[in-house]
CSV table of C-alpha atoms in Angstrom, one decimal:
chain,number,residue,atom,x,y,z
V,1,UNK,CA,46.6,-183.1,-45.0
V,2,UNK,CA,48.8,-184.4,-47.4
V,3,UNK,CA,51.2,-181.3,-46.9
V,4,UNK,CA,51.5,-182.6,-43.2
V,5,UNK,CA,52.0,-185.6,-43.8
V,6,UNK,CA,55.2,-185.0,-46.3
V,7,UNK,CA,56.3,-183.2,-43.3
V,8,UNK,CA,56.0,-185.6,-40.8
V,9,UNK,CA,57.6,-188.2,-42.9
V,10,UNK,CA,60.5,-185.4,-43.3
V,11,UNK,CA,61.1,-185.3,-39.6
V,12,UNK,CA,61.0,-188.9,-39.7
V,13,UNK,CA,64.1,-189.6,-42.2
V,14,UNK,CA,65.4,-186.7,-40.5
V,15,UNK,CA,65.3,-188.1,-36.8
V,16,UNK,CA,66.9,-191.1,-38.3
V,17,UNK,CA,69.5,-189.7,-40.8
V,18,UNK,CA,70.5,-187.5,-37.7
V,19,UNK,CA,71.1,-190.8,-35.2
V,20,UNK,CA,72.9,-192.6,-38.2
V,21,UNK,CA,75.2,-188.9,-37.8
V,22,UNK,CA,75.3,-189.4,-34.2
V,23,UNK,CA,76.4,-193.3,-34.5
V,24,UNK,CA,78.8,-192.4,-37.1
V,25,UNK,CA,80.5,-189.9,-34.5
V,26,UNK,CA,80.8,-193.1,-32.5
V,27,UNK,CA,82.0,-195.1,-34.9
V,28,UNK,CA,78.9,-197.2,-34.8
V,29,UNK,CA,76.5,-195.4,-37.5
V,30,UNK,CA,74.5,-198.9,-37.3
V,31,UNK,CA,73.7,-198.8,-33.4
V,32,UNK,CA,73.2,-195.2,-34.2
V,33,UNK,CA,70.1,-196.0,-36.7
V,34,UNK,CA,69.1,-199.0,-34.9
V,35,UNK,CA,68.8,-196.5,-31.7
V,36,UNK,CA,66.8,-194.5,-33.6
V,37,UNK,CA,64.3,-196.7,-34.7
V,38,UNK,CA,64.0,-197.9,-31.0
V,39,UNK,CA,63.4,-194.9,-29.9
V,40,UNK,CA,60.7,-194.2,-32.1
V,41,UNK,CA,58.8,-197.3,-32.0
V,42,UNK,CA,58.9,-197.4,-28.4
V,43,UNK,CA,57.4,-193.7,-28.9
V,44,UNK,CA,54.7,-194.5,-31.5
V,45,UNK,CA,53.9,-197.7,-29.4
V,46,UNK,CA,53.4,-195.0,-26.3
V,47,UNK,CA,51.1,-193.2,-28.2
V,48,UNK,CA,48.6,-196.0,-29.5
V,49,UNK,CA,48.7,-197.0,-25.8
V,50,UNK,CA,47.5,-193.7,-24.7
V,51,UNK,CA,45.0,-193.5,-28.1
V,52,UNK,CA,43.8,-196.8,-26.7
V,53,UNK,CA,43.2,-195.8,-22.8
V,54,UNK,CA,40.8,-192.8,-24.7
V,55,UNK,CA,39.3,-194.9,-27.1
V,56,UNK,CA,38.5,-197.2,-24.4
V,57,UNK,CA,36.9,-194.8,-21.4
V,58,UNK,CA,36.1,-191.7,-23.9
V,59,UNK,CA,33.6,-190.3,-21.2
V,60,UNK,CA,36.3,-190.2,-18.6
V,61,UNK,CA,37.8,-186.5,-20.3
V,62,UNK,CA,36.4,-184.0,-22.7
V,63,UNK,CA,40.0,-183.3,-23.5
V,64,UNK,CA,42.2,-185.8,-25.9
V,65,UNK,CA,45.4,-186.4,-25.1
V,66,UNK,CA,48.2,-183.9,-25.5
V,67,UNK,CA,50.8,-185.1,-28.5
V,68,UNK,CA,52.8,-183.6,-31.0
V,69,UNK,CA,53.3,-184.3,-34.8
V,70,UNK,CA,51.3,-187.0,-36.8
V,71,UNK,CA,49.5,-188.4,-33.2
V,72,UNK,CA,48.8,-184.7,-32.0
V,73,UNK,CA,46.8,-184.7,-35.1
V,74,UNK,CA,45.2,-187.8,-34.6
V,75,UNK,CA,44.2,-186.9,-31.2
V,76,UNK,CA,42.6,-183.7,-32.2
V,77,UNK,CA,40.6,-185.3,-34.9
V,78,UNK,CA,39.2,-187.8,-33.5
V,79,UNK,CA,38.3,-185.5,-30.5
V,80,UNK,CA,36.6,-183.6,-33.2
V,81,UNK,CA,34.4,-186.5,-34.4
V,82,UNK,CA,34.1,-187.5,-31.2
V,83,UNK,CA,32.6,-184.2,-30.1
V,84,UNK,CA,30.4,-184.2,-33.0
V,85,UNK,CA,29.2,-187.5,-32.8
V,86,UNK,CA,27.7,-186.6,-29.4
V,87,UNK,CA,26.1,-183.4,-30.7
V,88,UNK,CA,24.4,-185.4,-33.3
V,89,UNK,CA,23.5,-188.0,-30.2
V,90,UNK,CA,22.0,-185.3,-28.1
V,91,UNK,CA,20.2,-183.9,-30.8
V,92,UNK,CA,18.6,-187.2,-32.1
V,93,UNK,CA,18.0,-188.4,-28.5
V,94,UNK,CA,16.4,-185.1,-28.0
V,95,UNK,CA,13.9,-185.5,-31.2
V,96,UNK,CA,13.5,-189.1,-30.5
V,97,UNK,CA,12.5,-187.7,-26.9
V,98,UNK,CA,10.2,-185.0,-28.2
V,99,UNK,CA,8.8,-187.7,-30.3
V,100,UNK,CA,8.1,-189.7,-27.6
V,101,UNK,CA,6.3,-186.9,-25.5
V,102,UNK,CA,4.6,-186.1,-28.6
V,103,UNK,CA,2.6,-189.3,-28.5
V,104,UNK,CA,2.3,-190.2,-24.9
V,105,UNK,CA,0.3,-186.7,-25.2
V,106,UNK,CA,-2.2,-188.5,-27.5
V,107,UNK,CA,-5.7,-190.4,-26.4
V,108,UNK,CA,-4.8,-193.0,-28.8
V,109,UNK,CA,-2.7,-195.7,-28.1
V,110,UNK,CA,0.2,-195.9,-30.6
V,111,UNK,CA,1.9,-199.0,-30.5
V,112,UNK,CA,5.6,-200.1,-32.9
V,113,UNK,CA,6.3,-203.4,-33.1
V,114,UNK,CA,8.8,-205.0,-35.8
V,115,UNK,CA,7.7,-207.9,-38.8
V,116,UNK,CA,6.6,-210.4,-36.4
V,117,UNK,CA,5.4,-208.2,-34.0
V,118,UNK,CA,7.5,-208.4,-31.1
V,119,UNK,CA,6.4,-205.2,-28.9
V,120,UNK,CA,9.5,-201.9,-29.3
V,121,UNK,CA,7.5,-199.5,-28.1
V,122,UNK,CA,4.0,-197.9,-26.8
V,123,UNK,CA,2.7,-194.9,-25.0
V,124,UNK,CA,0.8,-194.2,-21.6
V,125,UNK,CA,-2.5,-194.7,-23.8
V,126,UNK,CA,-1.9,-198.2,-25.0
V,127,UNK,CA,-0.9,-199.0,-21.4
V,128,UNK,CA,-4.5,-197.6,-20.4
V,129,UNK,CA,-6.4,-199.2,-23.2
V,130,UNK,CA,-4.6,-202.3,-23.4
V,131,UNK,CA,-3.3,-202.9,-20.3
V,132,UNK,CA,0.6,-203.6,-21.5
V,133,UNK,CA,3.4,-203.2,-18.9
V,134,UNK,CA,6.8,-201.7,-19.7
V,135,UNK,CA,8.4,-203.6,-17.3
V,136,UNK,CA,7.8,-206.8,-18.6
V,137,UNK,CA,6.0,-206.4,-21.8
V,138,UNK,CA,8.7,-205.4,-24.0
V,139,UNK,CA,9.8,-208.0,-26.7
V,140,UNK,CA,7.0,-210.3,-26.3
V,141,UNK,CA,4.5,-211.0,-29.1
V,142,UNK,CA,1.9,-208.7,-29.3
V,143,UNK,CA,-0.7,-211.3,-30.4
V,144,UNK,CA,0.3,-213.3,-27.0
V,145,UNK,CA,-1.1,-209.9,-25.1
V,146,UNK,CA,-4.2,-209.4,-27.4
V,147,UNK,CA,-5.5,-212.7,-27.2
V,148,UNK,CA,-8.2,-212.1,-30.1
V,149,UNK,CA,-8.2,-214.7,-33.3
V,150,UNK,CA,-9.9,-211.7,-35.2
V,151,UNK,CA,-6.5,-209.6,-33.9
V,152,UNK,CA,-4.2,-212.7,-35.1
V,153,UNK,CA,-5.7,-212.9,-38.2
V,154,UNK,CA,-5.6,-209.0,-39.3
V,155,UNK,CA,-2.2,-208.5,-38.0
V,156,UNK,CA,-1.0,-211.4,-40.5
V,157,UNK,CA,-3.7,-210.6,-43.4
V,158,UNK,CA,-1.0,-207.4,-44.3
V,159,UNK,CA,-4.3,-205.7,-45.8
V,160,UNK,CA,-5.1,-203.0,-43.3
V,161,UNK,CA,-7.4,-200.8,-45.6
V,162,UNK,CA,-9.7,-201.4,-43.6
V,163,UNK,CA,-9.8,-200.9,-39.4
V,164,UNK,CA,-11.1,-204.1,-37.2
V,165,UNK,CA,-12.7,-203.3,-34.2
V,166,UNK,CA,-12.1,-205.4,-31.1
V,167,UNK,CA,-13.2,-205.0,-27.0
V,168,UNK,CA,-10.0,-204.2,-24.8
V,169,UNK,CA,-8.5,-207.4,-23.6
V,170,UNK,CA,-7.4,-205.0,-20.2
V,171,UNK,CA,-10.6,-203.3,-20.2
V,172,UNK,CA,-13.7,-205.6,-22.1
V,173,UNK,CA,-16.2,-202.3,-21.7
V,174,UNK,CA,-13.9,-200.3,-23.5
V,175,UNK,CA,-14.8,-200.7,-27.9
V,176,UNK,CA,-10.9,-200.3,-29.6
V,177,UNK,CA,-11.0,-200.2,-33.7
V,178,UNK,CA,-7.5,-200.7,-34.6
V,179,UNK,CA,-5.5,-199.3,-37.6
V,180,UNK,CA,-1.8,-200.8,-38.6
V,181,UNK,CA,-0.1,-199.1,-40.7
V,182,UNK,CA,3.5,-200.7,-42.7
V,183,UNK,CA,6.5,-198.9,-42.2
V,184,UNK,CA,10.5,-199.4,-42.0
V,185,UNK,CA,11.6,-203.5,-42.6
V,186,UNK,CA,8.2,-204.9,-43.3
V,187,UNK,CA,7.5,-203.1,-39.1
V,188,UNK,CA,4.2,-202.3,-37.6
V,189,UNK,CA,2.5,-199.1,-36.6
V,190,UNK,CA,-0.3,-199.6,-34.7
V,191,UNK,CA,-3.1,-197.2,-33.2
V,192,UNK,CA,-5.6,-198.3,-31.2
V,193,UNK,CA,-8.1,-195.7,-30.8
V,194,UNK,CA,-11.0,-196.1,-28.1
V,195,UNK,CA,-14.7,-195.6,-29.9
V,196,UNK,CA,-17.0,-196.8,-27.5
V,197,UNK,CA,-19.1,-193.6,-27.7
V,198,UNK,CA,-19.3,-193.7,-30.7
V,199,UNK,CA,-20.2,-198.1,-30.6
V,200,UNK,CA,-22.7,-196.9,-27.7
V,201,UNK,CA,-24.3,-194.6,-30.2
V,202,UNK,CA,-24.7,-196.9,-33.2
V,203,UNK,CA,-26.2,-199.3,-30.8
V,204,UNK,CA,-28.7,-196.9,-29.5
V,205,UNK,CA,-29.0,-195.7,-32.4
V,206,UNK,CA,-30.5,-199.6,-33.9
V,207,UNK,CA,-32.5,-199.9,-31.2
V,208,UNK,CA,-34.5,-196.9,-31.5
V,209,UNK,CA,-34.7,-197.7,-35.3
V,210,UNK,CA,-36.0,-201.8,-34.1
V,211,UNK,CA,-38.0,-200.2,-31.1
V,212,UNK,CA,-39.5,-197.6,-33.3
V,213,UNK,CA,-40.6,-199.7,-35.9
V,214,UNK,CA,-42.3,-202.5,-34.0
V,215,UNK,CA,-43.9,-199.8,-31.7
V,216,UNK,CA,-45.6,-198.4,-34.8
V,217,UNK,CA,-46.5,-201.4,-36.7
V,218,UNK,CA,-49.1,-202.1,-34.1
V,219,UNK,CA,-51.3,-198.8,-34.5
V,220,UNK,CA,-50.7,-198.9,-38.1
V,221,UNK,CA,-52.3,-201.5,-38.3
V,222,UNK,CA,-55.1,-201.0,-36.3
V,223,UNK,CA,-55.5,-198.1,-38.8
V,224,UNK,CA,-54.8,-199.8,-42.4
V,225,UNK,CA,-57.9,-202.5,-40.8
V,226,UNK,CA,-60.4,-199.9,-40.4
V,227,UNK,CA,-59.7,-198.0,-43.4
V,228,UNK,CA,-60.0,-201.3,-45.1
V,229,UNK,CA,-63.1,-201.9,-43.5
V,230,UNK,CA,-64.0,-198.2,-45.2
V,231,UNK,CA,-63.0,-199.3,-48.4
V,232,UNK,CA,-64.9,-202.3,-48.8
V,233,UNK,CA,-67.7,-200.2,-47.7
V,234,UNK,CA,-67.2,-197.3,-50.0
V,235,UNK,CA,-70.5,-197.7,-51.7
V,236,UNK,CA,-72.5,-197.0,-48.4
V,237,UNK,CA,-70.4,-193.7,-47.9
V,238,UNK,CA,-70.5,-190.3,-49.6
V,239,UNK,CA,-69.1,-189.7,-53.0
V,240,UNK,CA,-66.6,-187.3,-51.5
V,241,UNK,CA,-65.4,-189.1,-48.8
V,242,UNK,CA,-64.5,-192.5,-51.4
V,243,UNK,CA,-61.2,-190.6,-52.8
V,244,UNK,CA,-60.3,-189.4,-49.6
V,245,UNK,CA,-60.6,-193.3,-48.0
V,246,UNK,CA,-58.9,-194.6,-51.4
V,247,UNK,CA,-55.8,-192.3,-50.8
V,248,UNK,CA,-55.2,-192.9,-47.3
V,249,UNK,CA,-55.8,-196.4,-47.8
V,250,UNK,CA,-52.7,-196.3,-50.2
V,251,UNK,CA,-50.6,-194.1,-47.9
V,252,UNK,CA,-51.1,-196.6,-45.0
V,253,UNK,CA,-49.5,-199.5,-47.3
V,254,UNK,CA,-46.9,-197.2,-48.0
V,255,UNK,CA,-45.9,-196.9,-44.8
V,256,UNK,CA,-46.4,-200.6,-43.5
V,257,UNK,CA,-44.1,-200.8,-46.4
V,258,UNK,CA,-41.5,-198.6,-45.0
V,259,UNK,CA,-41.8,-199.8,-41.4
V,260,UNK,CA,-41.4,-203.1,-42.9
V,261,UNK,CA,-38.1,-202.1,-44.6
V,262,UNK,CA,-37.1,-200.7,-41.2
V,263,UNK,CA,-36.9,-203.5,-39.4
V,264,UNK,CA,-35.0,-205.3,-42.5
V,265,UNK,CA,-32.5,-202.9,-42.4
V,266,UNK,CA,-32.3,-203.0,-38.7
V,267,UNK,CA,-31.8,-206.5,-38.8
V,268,UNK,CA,-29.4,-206.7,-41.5
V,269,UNK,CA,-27.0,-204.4,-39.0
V,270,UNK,CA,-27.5,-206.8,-35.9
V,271,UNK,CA,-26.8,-209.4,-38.7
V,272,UNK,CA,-30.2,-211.1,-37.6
V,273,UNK,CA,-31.0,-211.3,-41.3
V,274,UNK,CA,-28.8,-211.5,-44.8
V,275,UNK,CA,-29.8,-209.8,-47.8
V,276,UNK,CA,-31.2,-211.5,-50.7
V,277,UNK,CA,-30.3,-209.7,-54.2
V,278,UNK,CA,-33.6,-209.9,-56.0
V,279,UNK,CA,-34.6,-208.3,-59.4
V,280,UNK,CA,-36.7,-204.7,-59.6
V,281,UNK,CA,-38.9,-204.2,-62.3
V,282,UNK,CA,-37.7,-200.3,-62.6
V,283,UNK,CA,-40.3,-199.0,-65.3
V,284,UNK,CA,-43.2,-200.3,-62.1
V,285,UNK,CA,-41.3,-198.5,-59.4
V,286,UNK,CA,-41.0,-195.3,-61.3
V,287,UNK,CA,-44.9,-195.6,-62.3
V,288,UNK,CA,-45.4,-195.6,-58.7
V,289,UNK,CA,-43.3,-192.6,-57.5
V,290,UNK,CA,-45.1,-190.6,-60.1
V,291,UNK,CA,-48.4,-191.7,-59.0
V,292,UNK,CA,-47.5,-191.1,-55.7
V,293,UNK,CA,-45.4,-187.5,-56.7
V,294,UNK,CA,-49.2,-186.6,-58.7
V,295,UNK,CA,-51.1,-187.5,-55.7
């Protein structure tokens, strides 16, 4: 590059040493220069004319225009760049694209929104789940579309360790836990990914556990009474019936005992009930598990 240069500036002082010969032929070797320099400025002004009709409309030709010298140069290198800056266009577009086809493939709604969550981008499956609209959602606050305090507060909180599940503001049968994830300038990721079969399990699944254990409370009972009724009886009934009575006496306790910590923990999950920390003597419950292990 620098070899060119020295010759360009060569022809240069050449063109203009060789009009100051041609003025001096004359008589005039001033005019001469001075006609020289005009004639080159008005062609280097020709040429950023024509570098600035490119510049301006570069789609209009593949080709750059046609010079010679230092501007022929120019004109091929920056139709280099040019050229390559749209080969590494199309091939970012093209992963961007990819990206983009990539997640509208998922069931999960993937949502980007920037550090005070103005909406950049979502696929099909936020659309579905969340009922956003490209035409007219883009840019506005996402909290202004997912009208949930809970929502508000875990997008500010920036502690997302933890998912928060929400009903779909588009679609309130439809059970959404939400992940955000921190990426970029302090932007949002967010994935919104439907879990009402599994909600619609859990839920069946605490009311078979609350069913269950009030349905069998009641023939327990009826049980632990008449076995009680045995066991204040005992010395009416044979010896070898007394142990047998004792032991299932025992066991029925143990098991109103369990049912009876079924429907605590039952209610602790439907949040019917909080827990009370309260001490255990640990040598007694031990005690018993062996007693109960030896019988």
């Amino acid at each position: 590059m620098q070899h060119n240069w020295s010759r360009y500036l060569r022809y240069i002082i050449g063109g203009l040493i060789g009009s100051t010969l041609v003025g001096l032929y004359f008589g005039e070797p001033v005019y001469g220069l001075t006609l020289g320099l005009i004639v080159y400025l008005w062609w280097t002004l020709l040429q950023a004319r024509r570098l600035y009709q490119w510049l301006s409309n570069p789609s209009a030709t593949d080709e750059a225009p046609q010079s010679i010298g230092l501007w022929g140069d120019i004109f091929d290198n920056l139709h280099k760049l040019h050229q390559t800056h749209l080969r590494t266009q199309d091939r970012l577009r093209a992963q961007i694209n990819r990206v983009q086809e990539s997640t509208n493939a998922m069931r999960d709604g993937v949502i980007m929104t920037d550090s005070r969550g103005a909406m950049e981008w979502w696929n099909g499956s936020a659309e579905y789940l969340l009922g956003f609209r490209r035409n007219t959602d883009q840019g506005q606050y996402i909290h202004n579309l997912i009208r949930t305090p809970a929502f508000k507060t875990y997008f500010d909180s920036r502690d997302y360790r933890e998912p928060l599940e929400i009903h779909s503001p588009a679609r309130p049968h439809i059970h959404l836990q939400i992940q955000i994830s921190l990426f970029g300038d302090d932007d949002r990721l967010i994935v919104a990914k439907d879990v009402t079969r599994l909600y619609q399990l859990e839920q069946m699944r605490r009311d078979f556990v609350g069913n269950v254990s009030h349905e069998m409370r009641t023939p327990l009972t009826v049980i632990s009474g008449y076995l009680e009724t045995l066991v204040d009886n005992a010395a009416d009934l044979p010896p070898k019936w007394r142990r047998a009575i004792n032991t299932m006496a025992a066991q029925s306790s143990r098991m109103e005992a369990l049912i009876t910590d079924l429907i605590l923990l039952s209610r602790i999950e439907t949040g019917e009930q909080t827990v009370n920390d309260t001490l255990t003597d640990v040598d007694q419950l031990l005690t018993q598990i062996c007693h109960d292990a030896r019988a």
